[in-house]
PDB file of C-alpha atoms in Angstrom:
ATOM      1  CA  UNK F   1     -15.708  -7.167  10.080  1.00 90.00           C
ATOM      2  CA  UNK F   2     -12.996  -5.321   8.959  1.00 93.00           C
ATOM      3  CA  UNK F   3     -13.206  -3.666   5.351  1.00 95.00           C
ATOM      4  CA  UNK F   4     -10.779  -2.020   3.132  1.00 96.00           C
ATOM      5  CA  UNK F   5     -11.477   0.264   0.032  1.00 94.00           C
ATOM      6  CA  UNK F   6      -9.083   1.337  -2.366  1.00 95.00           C
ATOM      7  CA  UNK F   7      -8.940   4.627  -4.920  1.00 94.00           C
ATOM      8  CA  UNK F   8      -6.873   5.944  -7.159  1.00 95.00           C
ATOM      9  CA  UNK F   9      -4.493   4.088  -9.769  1.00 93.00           C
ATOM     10  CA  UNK F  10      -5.192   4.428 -13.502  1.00 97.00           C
ATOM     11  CA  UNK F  11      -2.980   5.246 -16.513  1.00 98.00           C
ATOM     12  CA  UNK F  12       0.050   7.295 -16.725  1.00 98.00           C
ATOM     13  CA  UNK F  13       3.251   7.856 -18.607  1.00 98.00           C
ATOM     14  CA  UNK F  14       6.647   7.151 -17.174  1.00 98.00           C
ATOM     15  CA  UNK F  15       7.573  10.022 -14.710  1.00 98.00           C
ATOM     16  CA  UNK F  16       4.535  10.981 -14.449  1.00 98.00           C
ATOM     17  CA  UNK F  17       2.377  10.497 -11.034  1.00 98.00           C
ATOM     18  CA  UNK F  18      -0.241   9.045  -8.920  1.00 98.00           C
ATOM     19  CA  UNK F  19      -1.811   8.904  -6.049  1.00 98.00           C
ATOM     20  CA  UNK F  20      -3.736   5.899  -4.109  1.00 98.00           C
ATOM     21  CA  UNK F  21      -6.271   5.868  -0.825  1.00 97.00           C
ATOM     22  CA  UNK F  22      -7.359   3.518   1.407  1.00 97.00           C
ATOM     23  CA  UNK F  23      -9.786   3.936   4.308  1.00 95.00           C
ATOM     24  CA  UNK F  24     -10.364   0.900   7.261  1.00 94.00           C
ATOM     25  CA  UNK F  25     -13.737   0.245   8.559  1.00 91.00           C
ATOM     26  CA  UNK F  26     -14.508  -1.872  11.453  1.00 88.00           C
ATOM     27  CA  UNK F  27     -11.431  -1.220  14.149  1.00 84.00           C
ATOM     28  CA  UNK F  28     -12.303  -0.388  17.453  1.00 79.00           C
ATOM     29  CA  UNK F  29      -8.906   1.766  17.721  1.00 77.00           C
ATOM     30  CA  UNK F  30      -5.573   2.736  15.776  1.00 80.00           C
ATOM     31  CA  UNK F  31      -3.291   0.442  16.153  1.00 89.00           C
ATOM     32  CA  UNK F  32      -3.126  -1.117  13.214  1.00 93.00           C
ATOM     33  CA  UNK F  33      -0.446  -1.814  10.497  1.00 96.00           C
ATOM     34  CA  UNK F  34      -1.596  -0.540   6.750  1.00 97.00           C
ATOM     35  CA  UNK F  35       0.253  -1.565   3.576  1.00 98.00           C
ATOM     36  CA  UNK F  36       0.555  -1.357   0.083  1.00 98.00           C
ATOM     37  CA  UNK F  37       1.417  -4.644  -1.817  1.00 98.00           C
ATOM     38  CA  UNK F  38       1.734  -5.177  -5.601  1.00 98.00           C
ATOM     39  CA  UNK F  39       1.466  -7.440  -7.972  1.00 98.00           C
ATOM     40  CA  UNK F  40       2.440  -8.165 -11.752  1.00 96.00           C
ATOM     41  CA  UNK F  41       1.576 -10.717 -14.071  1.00 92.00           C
ATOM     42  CA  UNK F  42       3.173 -13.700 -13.765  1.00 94.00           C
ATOM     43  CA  UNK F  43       4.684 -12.319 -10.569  1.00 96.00           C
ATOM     44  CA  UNK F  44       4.852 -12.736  -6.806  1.00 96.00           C
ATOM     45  CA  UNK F  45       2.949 -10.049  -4.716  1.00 97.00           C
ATOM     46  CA  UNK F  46       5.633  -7.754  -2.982  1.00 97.00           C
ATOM     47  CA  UNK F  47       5.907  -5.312  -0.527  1.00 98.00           C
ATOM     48  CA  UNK F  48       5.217  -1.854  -1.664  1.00 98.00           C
ATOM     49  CA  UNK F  49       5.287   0.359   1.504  1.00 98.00           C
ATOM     50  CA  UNK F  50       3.760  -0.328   5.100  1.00 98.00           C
ATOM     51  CA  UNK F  51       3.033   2.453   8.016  1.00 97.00           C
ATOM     52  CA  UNK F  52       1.874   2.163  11.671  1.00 96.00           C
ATOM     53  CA  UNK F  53      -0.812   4.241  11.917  1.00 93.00           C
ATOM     54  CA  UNK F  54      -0.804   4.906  15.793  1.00 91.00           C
ATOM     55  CA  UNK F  55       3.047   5.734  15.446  1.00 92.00           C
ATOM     56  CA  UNK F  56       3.274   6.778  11.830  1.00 93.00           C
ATOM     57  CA  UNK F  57       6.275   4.517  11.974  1.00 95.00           C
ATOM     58  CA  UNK F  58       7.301   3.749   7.741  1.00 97.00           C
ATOM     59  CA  UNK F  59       8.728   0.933   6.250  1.00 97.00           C
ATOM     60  CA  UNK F  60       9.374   0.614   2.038  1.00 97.00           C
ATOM     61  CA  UNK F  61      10.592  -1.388  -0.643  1.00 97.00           C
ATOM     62  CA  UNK F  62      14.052  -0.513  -1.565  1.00 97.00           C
ATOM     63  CA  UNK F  63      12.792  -0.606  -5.380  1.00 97.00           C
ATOM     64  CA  UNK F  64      10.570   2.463  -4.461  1.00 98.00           C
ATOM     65  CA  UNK F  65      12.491   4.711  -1.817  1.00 97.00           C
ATOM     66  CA  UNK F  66      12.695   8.496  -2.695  1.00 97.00           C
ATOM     67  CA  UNK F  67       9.764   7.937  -5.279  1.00 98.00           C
ATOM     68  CA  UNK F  68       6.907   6.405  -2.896  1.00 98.00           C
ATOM     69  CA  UNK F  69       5.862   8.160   0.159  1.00 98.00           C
ATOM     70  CA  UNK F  70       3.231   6.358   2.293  1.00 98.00           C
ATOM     71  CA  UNK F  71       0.871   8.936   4.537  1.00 97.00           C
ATOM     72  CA  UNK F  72      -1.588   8.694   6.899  1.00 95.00           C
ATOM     73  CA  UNK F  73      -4.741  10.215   6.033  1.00 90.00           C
ATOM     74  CA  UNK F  74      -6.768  12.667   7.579  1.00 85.00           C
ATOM     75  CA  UNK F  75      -9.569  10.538   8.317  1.00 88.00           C
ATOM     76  CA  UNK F  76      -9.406   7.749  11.121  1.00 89.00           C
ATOM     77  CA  UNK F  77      -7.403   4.662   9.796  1.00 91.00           C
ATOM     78  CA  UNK F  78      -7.006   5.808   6.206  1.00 93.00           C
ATOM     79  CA  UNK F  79      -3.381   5.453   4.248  1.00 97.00           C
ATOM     80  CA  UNK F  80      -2.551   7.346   1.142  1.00 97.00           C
ATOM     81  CA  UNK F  81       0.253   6.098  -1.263  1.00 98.00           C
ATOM     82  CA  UNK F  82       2.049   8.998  -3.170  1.00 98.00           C
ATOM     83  CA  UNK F  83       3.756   7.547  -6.270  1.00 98.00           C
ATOM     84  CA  UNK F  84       5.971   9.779  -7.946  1.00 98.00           C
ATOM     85  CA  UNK F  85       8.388   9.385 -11.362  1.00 98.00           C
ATOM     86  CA  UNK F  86       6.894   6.208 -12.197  1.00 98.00           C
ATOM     87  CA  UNK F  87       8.479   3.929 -14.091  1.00 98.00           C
ATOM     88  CA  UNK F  88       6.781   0.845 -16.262  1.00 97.00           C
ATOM     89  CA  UNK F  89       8.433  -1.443 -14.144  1.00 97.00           C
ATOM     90  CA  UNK F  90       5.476   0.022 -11.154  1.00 98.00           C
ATOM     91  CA  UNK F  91       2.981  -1.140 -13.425  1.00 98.00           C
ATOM     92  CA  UNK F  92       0.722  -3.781 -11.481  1.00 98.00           C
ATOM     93  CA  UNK F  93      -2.426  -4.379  -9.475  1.00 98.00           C
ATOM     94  CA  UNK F  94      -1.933  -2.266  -6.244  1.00 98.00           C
ATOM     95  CA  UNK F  95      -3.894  -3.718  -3.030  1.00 98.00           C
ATOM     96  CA  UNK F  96      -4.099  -2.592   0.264  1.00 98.00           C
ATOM     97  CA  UNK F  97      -3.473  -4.779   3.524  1.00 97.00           C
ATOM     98  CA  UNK F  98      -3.917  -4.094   7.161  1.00 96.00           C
ATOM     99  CA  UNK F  99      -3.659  -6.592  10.302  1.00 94.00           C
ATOM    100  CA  UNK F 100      -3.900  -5.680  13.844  1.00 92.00           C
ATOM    101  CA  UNK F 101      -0.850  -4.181  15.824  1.00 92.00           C
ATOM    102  CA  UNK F 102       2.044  -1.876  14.836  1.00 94.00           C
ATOM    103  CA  UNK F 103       4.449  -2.688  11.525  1.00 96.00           C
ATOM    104  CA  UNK F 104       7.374  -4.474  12.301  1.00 90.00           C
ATOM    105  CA  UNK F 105      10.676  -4.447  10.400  1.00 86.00           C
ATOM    106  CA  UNK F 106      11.095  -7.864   9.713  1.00 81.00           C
ATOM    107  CA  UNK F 107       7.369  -8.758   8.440  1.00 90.00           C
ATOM    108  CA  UNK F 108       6.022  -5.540   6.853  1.00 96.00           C
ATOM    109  CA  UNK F 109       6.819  -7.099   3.684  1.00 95.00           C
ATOM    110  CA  UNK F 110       4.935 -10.537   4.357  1.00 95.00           C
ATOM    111  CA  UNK F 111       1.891 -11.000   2.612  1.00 95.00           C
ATOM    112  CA  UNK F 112       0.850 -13.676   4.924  1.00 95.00           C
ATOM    113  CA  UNK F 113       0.580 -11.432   8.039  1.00 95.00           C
ATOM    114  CA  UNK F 114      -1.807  -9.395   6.458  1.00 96.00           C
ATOM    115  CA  UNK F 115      -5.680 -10.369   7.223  1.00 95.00           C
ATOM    116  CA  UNK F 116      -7.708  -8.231   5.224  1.00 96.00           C
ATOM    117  CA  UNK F 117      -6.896  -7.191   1.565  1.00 97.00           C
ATOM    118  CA  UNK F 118      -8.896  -4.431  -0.307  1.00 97.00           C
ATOM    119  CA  UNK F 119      -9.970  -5.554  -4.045  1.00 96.00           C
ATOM    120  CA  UNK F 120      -6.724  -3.979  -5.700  1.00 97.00           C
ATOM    121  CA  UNK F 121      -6.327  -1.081  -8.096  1.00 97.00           C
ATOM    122  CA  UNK F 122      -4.563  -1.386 -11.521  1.00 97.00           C
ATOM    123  CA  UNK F 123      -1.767   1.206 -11.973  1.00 98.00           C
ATOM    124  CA  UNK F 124      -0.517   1.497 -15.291  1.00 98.00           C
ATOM    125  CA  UNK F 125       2.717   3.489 -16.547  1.00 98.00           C
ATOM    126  CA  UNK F 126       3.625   3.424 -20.294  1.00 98.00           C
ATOM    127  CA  UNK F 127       6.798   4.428 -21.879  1.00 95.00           C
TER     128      UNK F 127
END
C-alpha cells in the first residue's frame, strides 16, 4: 500500500517563502512520478509541478516557473517543493500525488493519472 505524507505549508506574506515535503512509502523501486497539485476554493485542482524521480526529469505550471522549484529529496522517494515570492493568488490546499512510472509531458498535469494523494497542506499568502 502505497502512502504519502505531506509537511510544510502554513502562513506567509506575499513574497515571502515556503517550503513543502513529501516522502513515499510502499514502492519496491524509483520509478515513480511525484507531483504537487493545488487547489482553491471554488476551484479545479491544477497542476503545480511534477518530477521523475529515477530521472529527475521536471515538469511545471507556467503560473509558477522561476518561483517553484520541485527537488528530489535526500531520502528514497521523497519530493520537496520550494515556493518562493509567493503571491495570494498561491494560496490553496497543496497535495501531493505519485503513480507508477516516469512523468510524461502531456499528463503530468492530470489529476486522474495520479493513484495515491497525500491529505493536502494549506498554504496561505496574505497581502
Amino acid at each position: 500500500q502505497v502512502q504519502l505524507v505531506e509537511s510544510g505549508g502554513g502562513s506567509v506574506q506575499a513574497g515571502g517563502s515556503l517550503r513543502l515535503s513529501c516522502a513515499a512509502s510502499g514502492y519496491l523501486y524509483s520509478n515513480i512520478c511525484m507531483a504537487w497539485f493545488r487547489q482553491a476554493p471554488g476551484k479545479e485542482r491544477e497542476g503545480v509541478a511534477a518530477i521523475s524521480i529515477g530521472s529527475g526529469g521536471t515538469y511545471s505550471a507556467d503560473s509558477v516557473k522561476g518561483r517553484f522549484t520541485i527537488s528530489r529529496g535526500n531520502a528514497e522517494n521523497t519530493v520537496s517543493l520550494q515556493m518562493d515570492s509567493l503571491k495570494p493568488e498561491d494560496t490553496a490546499m497543496y497535495f501531493c500525488a505519485t503513480h507508477a512510472g516516469t512523468c510524461y509531458g502531456g499528463g503530468w498535469s492530470s489529476a486522474s493519472d495520479y493513484g495515491y494523494w497525500g491529505q493536502g497542506t494549506q498554504v496561505t499568502v496574505s497581502s
